Coordinates of C-alpha atoms in Angstrom, one line a residue:
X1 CA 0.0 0.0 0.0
X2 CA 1.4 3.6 -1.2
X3 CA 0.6 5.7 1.8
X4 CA 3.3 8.6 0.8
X5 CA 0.7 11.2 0.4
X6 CA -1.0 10.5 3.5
X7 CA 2.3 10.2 5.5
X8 CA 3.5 13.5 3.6
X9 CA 0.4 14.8 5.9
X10 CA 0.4 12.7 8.4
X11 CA 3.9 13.8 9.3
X12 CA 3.3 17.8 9.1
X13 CA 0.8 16.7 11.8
X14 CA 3.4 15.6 13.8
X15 CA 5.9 18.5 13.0
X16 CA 3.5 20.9 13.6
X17 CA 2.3 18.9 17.2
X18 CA 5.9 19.1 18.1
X19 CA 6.3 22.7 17.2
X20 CA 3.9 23.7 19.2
X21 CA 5.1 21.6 22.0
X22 CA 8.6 23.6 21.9
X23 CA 7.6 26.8 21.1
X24 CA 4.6 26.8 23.9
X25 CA 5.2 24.8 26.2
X26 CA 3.2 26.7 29.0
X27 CA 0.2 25.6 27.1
X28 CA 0.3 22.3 28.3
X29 CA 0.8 21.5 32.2
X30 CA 4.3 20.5 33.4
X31 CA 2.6 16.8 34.8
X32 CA -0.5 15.1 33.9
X33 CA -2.2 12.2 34.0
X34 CA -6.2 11.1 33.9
X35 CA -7.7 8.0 35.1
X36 CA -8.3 6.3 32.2
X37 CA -4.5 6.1 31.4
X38 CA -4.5 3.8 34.8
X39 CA -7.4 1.7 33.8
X40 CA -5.9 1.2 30.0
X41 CA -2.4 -0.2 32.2
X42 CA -4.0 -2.7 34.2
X43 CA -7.0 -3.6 31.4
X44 CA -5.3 -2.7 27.5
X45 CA -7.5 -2.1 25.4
X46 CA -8.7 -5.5 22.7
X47 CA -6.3 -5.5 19.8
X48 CA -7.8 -3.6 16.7
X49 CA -9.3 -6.1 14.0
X50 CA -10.1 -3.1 11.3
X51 CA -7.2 -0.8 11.0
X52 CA -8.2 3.2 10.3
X53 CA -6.7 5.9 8.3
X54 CA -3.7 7.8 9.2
X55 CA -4.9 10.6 10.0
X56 CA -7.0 9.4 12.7
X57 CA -4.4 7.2 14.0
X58 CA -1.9 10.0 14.8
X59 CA -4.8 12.6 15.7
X60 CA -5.2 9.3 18.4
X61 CA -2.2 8.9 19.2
X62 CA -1.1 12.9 19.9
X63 CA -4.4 13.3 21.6
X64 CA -3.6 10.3 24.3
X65 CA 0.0 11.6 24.6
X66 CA -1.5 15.0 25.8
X67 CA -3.6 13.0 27.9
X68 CA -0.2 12.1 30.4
X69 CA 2.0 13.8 29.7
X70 CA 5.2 14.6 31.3
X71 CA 6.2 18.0 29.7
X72 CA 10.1 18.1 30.1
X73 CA 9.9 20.9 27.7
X74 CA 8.2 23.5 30.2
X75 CA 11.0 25.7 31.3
X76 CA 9.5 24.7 35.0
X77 CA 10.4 21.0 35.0
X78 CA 13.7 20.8 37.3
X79 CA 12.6 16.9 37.4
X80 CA 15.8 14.2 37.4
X81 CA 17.4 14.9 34.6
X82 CA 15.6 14.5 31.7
X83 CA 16.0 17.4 28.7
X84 CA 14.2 19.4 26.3
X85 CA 15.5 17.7 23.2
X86 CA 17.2 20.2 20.6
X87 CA 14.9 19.9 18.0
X88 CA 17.2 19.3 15.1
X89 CA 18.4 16.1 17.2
X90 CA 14.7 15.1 16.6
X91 CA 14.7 15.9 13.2
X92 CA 18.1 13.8 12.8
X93 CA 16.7 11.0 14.6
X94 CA 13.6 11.0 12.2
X95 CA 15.6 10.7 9.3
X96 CA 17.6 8.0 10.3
X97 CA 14.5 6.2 11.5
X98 CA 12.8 6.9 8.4
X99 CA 15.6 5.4 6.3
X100 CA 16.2 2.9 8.4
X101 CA 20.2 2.7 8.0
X102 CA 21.4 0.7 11.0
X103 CA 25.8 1.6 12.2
X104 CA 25.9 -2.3 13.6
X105 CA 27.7 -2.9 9.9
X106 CA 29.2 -1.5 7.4
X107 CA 27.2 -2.7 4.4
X108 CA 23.9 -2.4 6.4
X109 CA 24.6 1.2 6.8
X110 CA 28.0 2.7 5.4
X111 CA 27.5 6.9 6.2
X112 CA 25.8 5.8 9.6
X113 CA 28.5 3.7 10.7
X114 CA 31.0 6.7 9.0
X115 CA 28.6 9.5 10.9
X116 CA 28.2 7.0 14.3
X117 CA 32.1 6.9 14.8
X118 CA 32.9 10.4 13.9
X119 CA 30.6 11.6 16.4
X120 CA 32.1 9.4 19.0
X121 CA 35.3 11.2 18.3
X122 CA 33.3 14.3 18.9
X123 CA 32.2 13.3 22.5
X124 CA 35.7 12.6 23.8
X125 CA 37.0 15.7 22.1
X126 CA 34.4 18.0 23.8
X127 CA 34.8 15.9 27.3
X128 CA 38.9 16.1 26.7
X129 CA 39.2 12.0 27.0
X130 CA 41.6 11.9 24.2
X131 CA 42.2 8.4 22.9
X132 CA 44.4 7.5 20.4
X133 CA 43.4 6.9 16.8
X134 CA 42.9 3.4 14.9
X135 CA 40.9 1.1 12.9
X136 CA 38.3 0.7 15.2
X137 CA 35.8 3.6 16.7
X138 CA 37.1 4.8 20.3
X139 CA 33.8 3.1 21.9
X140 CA 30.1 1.7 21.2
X141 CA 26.9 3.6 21.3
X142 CA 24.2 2.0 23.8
X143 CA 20.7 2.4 24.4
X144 CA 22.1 4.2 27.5
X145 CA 23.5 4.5 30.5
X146 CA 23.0 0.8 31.8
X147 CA 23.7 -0.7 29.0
X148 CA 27.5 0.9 28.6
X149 CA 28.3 0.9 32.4
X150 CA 27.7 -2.9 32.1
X151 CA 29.6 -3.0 28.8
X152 CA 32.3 -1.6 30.9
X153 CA 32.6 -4.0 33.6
X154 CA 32.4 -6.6 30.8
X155 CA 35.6 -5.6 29.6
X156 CA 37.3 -4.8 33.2
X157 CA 36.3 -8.2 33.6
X158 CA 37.6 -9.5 30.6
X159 CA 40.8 -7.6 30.9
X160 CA 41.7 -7.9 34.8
X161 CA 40.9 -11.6 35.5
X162 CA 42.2 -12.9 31.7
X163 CA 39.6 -13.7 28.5
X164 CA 39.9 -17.1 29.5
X165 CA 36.8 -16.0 31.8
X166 CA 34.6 -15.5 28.1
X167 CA 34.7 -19.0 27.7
X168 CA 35.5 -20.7 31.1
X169 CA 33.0 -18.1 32.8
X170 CA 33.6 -16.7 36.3
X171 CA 33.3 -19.7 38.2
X172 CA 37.3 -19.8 37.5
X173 CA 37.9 -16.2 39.0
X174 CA 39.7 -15.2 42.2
X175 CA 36.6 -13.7 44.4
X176 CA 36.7 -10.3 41.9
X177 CA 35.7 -7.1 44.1
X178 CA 34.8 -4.2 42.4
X179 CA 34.7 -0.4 44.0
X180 CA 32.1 2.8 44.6
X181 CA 30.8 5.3 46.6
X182 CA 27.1 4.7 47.8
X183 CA 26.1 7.3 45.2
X184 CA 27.1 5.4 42.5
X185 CA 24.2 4.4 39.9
X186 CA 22.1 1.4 40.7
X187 CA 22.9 0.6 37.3
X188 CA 25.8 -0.9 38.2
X189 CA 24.8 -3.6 40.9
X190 CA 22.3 -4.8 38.2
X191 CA 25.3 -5.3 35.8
X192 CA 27.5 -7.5 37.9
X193 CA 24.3 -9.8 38.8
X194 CA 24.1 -9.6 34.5
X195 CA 27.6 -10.6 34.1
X196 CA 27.3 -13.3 36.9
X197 CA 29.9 -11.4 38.8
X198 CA 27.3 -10.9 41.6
X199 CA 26.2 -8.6 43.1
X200 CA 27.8 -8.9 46.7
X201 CA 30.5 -8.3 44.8
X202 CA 30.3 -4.7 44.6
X203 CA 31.7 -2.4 47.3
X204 CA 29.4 0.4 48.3
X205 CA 31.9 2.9 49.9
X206 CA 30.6 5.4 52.4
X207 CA 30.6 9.4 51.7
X208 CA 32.3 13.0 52.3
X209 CA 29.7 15.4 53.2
X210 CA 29.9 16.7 49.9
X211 CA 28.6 13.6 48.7
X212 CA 32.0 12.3 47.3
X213 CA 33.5 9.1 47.9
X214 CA 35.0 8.8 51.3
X215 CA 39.1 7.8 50.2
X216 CA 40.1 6.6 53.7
X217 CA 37.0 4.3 53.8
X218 CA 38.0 3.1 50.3
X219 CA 41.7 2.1 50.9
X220 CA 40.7 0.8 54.6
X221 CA 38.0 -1.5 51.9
X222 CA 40.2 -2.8 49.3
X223 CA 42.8 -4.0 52.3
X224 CA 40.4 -5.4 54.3
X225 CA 39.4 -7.1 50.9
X226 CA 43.1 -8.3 49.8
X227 CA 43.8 -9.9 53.6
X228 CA 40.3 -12.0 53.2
X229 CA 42.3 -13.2 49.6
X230 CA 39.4 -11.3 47.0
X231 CA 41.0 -9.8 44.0
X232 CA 40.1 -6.0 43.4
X233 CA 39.5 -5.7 39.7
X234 CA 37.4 -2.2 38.9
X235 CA 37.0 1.0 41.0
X236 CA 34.0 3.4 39.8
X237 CA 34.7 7.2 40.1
X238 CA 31.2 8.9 39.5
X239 CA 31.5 12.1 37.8
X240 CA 28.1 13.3 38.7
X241 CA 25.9 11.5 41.2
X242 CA 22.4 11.5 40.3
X243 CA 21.3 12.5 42.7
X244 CA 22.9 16.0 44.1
X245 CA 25.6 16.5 40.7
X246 CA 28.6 15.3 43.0
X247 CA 31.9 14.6 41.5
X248 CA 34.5 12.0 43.0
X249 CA 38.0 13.2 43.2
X250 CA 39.0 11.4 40.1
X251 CA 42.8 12.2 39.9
X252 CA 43.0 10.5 43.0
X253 CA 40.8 7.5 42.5
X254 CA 43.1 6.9 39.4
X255 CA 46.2 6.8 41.2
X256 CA 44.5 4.0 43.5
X257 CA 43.0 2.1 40.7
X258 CA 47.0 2.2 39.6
X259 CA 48.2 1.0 42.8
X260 CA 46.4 -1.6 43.0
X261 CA 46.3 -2.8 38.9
X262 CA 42.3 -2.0 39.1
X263 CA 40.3 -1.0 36.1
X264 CA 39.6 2.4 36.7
X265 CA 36.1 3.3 35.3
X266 CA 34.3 6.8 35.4
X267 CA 30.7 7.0 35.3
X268 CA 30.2 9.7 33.9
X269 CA 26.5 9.3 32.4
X270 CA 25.0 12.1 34.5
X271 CA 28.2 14.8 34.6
X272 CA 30.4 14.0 32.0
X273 CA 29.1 16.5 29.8
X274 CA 30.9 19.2 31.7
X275 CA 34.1 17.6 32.1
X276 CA 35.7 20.0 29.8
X277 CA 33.8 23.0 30.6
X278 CA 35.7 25.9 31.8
X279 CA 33.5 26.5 35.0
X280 CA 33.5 22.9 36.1
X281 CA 36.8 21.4 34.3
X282 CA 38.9 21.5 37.9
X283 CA 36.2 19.1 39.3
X284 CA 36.8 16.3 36.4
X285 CA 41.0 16.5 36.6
X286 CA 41.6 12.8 36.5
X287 CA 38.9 11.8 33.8
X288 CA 41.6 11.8 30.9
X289 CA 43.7 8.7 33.0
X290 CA 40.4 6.4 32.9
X291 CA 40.4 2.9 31.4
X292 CA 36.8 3.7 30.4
X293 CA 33.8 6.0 30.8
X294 CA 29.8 5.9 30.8
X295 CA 28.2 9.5 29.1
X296 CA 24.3 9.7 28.4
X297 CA 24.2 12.0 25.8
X298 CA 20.6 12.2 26.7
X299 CA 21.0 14.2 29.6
X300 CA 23.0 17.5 29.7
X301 CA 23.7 16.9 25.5
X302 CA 19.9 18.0 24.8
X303 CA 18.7 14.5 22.7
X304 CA 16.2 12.2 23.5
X305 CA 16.4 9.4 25.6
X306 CA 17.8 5.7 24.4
X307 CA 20.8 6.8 23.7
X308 CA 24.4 6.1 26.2
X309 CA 27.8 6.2 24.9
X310 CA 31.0 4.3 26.3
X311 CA 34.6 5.4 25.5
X312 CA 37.4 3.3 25.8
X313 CA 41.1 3.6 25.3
X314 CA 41.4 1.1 22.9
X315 CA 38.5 0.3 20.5
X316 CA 40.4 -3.4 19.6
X317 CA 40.0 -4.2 23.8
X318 CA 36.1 -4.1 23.0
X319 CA 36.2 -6.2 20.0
X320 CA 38.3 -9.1 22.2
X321 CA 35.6 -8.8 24.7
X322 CA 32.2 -8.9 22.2
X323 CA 33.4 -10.4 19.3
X324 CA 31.2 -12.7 17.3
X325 CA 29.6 -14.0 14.1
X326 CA 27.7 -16.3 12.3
X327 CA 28.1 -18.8 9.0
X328 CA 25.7 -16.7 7.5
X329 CA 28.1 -13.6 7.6
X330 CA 30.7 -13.2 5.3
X331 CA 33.9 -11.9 6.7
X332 CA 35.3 -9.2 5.4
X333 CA 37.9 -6.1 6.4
X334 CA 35.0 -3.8 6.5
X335 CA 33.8 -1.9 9.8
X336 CA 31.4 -4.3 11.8
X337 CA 30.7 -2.4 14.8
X338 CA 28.2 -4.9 15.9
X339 CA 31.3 -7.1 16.5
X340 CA 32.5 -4.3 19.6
X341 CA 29.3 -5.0 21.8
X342 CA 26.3 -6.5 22.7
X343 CA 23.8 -5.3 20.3
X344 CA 23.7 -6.6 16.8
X345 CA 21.2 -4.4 14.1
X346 CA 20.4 -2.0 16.1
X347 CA 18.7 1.5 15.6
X348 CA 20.9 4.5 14.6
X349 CA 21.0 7.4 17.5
X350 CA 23.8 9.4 16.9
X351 CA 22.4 11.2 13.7
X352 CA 20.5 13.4 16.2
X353 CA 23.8 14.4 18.4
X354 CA 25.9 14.7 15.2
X355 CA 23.3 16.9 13.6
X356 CA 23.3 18.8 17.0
X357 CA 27.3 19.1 17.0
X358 CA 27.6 20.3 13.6
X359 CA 24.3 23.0 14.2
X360 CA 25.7 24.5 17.4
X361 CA 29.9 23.5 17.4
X362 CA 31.4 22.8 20.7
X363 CA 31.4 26.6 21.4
X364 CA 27.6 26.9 21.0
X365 CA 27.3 23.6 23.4
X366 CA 28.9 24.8 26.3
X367 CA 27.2 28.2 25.7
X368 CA 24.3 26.5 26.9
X369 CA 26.0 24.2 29.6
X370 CA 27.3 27.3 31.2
X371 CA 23.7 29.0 30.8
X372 CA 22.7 26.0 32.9
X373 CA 25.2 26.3 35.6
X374 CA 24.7 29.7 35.9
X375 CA 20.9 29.2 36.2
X376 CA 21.8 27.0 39.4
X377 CA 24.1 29.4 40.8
X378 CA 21.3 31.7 40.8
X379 CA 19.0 29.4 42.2
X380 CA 21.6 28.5 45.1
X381 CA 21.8 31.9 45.8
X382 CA 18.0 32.9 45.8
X383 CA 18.1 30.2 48.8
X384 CA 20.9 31.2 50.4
X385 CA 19.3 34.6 50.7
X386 CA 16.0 33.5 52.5
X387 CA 15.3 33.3 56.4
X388 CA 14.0 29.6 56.1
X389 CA 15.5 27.8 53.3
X390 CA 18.6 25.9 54.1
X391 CA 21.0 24.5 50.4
X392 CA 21.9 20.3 51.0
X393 CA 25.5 21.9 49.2
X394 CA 26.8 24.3 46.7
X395 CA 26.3 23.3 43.0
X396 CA 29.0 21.8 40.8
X397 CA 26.6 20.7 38.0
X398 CA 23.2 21.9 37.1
X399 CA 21.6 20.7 40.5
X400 CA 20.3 22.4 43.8
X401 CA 19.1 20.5 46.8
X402 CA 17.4 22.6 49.4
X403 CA 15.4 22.4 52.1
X404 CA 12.8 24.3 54.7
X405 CA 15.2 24.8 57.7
X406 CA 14.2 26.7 60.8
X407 CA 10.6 25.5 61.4
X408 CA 8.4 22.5 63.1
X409 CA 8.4 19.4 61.2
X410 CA 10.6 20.3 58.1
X411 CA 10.8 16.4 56.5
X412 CA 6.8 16.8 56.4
X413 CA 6.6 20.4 55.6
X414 CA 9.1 19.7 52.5
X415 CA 7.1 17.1 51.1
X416 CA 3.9 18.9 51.5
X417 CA 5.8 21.8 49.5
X418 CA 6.9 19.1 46.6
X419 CA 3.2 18.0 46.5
X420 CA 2.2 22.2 46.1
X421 CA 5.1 22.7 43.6
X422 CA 4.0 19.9 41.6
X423 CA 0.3 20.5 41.3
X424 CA 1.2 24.2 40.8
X425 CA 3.3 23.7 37.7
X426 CA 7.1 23.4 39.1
X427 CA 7.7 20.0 38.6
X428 CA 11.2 19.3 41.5
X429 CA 11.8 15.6 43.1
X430 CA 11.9 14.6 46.5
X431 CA 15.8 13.8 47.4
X432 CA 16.3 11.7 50.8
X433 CA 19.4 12.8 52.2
X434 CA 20.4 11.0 55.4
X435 CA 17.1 10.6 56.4
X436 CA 16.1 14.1 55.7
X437 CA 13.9 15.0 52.5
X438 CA 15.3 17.8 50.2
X439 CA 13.7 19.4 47.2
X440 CA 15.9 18.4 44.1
X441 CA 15.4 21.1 41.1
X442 CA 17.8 19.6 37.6
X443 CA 18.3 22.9 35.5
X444 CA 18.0 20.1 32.6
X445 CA 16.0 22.6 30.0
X446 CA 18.1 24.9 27.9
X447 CA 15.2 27.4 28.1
X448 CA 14.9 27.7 31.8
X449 CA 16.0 31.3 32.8
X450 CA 16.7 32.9 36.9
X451 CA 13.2 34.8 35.9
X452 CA 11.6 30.8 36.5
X453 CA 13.9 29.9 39.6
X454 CA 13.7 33.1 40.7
X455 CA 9.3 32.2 40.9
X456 CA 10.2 28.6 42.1
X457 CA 11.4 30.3 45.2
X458 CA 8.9 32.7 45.8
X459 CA 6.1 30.2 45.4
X460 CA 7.3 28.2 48.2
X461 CA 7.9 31.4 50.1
X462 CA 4.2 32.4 49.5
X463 CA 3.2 28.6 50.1
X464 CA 5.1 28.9 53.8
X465 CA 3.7 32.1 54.6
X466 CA 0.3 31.3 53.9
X467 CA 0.5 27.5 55.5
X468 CA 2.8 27.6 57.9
X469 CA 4.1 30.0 61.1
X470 CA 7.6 31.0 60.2

């Protein structure tokens, strides 16, 4: 069936949908959801037996988006960190969609595989993780963040207790410990149960007050962990916890990971973006001596989500560790990236972020990375400045934790403000700190100006004086 000239239409539904979207966002609340999107979860609706024009299917479609919608574009959402896409990302990841080229290999998709390992290049230029040049792409692209910390620790794996483990599997390993604060991603427990490492295996170090991994506690860790006879194999450094924008002191995290002939891994899925940034470079010194690191170019690189990067030293390391064919695959000297990690054909997301790279350069990026920190600086300050407001700690990336300080019941009265923000379009997490509950506000939206932080505050100021004795 020849649909073009309905899809021709179909589609300028869709553009215009998503125009609107970005250019108005304050027409559509920052959260909402209605009952029957509840019902339709636990009781989906029968499967179709007549199909229906296209028209009416996207008109559908659009109209129970709206329905629940979670409107990351509203320069008011400071929720986790999800971003306002850069809208010609979307339109690169349309096209490539639309075409349907796949970068897993070569002849299934020559100028994506050429465009997929050019803009890997790109992302450890602009992060300063320079890696020498070769035959093979300085990492794989993942359908984020989980999927390359575990490709990671596939390869410390592989590297630190020998590749006879890829065939003999770990029941052959030494007790293999790996390393990180208690801030560190749950992403990465889940991938040492994955990779049958376990996950008792991981070493959930204890904290600074700043949120950074505690250094004594680590050493006094690993030689607990050498007299009991495990083997230390990766230590983590997060650069950029997710949950207050922390960074571990990475420099020195590398010299331990030395010391001891760890893999040294940085997650940096939530931060990394800013490891090269003038404002927040001193915080990332240490980043360039990794073995490996995580980056989510869907968080502070503006594209949409299913998309997570990792970049390695040596691209020929990650074909040891995920090489592998079949006799229906002809061999040849051509680029195979499928052969460098887990996926196989899989769908091309780094037209978007190219597209994004050569529209803004790196100068235009960190334009709007800076306008982001400085949005939080002004947003930490605003708190600073009130009687009743207390700040978790001061900024390094594009989030503020705060509290109500000086008043009865503060854990209660902070959640009862989250629950007001919320409902009154600000949409900020709950963060608990210690036992204490802190509002959590990601400056994740390019468009977000002071003007809306500036409001965020006074809203809650208004919402205290009109509740609450302080």
């Amino acid at each position: 069936m020849d649909d073009t000239d309905n899809f021709i239409q179909a589609g300028v539904t869709i553009l215009k949908t998503l125009a609107a979207a970005y250019s108005h966002p304050e027409n559509y609340k920052v959260l909402s959801w209605n009952d029957e999107l509840y019902h339709r979860v636990t009781k989906p609706e029968p499967l179709p037996f007549d199909g229906q024009n296209m028209d009416e299917t996207v008109a559908e479609a659009i109209q129970t988006i709206f329905s629940g919608y979670c409107n990351v574009s509203h320069p008011q959402y400071y929720g986790y960190i999800s971003p306002r896409p850069l809208p010609v990302s979307v339109l690169g990841d349309l096209l490539a969609m639309g075409l349907n080229q796949t970068p897993g290999a070569w002849r299934a998709g020559p100028a994506a595989t050429a465009i997929e390992t050019e803009t890997l290049h790109w992302l450890s230029e602009f992060i300063g993780y320079h890696t020498p040049s070769g035959n093979l792409p300085n990492g794989i692209v993942t359908n984020g963040g989980t999927m390359a910390n575990a490709s990671a620790l596939k390869l410390a794996r592989d590297t630190l207790l020998g590749r006879e483990v890829q065939s003999k599997g770990v029941r052959s390993a030494n007790k293999p410990t790996i390393y990180m604060s208690r801030e560190g991603h749950f992403s990465v427990w889940k991938s040492l149960d994955f990779l049958g490492l376990g996950r008792e295996s991981l070493r959930l170090i204890e904290i600074d007050e700043q949120g950074c991994i505690d250094l004594n506690a680590l050493e006094d860790t690993i030689q607990r962990d050498l007299r009991q006879g495990y083997q230390p194999i990766c230590l983590i450094g997060v650069a950029g916890t997710s949950a207050t924008g922390a960074v571990d002191a990475l420099d020195t995290l590398a010299d331990v990971a030395a010391h001891h002939n760890m893999w040294f891994h940085v997650d940096g899925a939530a931060g990394g973006a800013y490891a090269n940034l003038a404002e927040t470079r001193q915080f990332f010194t240490g980043i360039e001596r990794a073995d490996s690191v995580t980056l989510d170019p869907c968080k502070w690189f503006f594209v949409s989500f299913g998309i997570g990067c990792l970049l390695v030293k040596n691209g020929e390391e990650l074909r040891k560790s995920f090489y592998a064919t079949g006799h229906y695959w002809e061999e040849t000297d051509e680029l195979d990236i499928f052969q460098m990690s887990f996926s196989g054909t899989r769908q091309w997301r780094t037209l978007g972020l190219w597209l994004a790279f050569r529209h803004l350069g790196e100068q235009g990026y960190k334009r709007i990375l800076s306008h982001n920190l400085k949005v939080t600086h002004d947003l930490a300050a605003t708190v600073i400045a009130t009687d009743v407001l207390e700040l978790l700690h001061k900024p390094v990336l594009p989030v503020c934790c705060f509290r109500v300080g000086q008043i009865k019941s503060p854990d209660t009265v902070t959640m009862a403000i989250q629950r007001f923000l919320v409902a009154s379009n600000h949409y900020v997490t709950l963060l608990d700190w210690r036992g204490h509950h802190y509002l959590r506000a990601a400056i994740s939206n390019f468009a977000t100006e002071s003007s809306h932080v500036y409001e965020l505050v006074q809203t809650i100021l208004t919402y205290l004086d009109t509740n609450y004795d302080t």
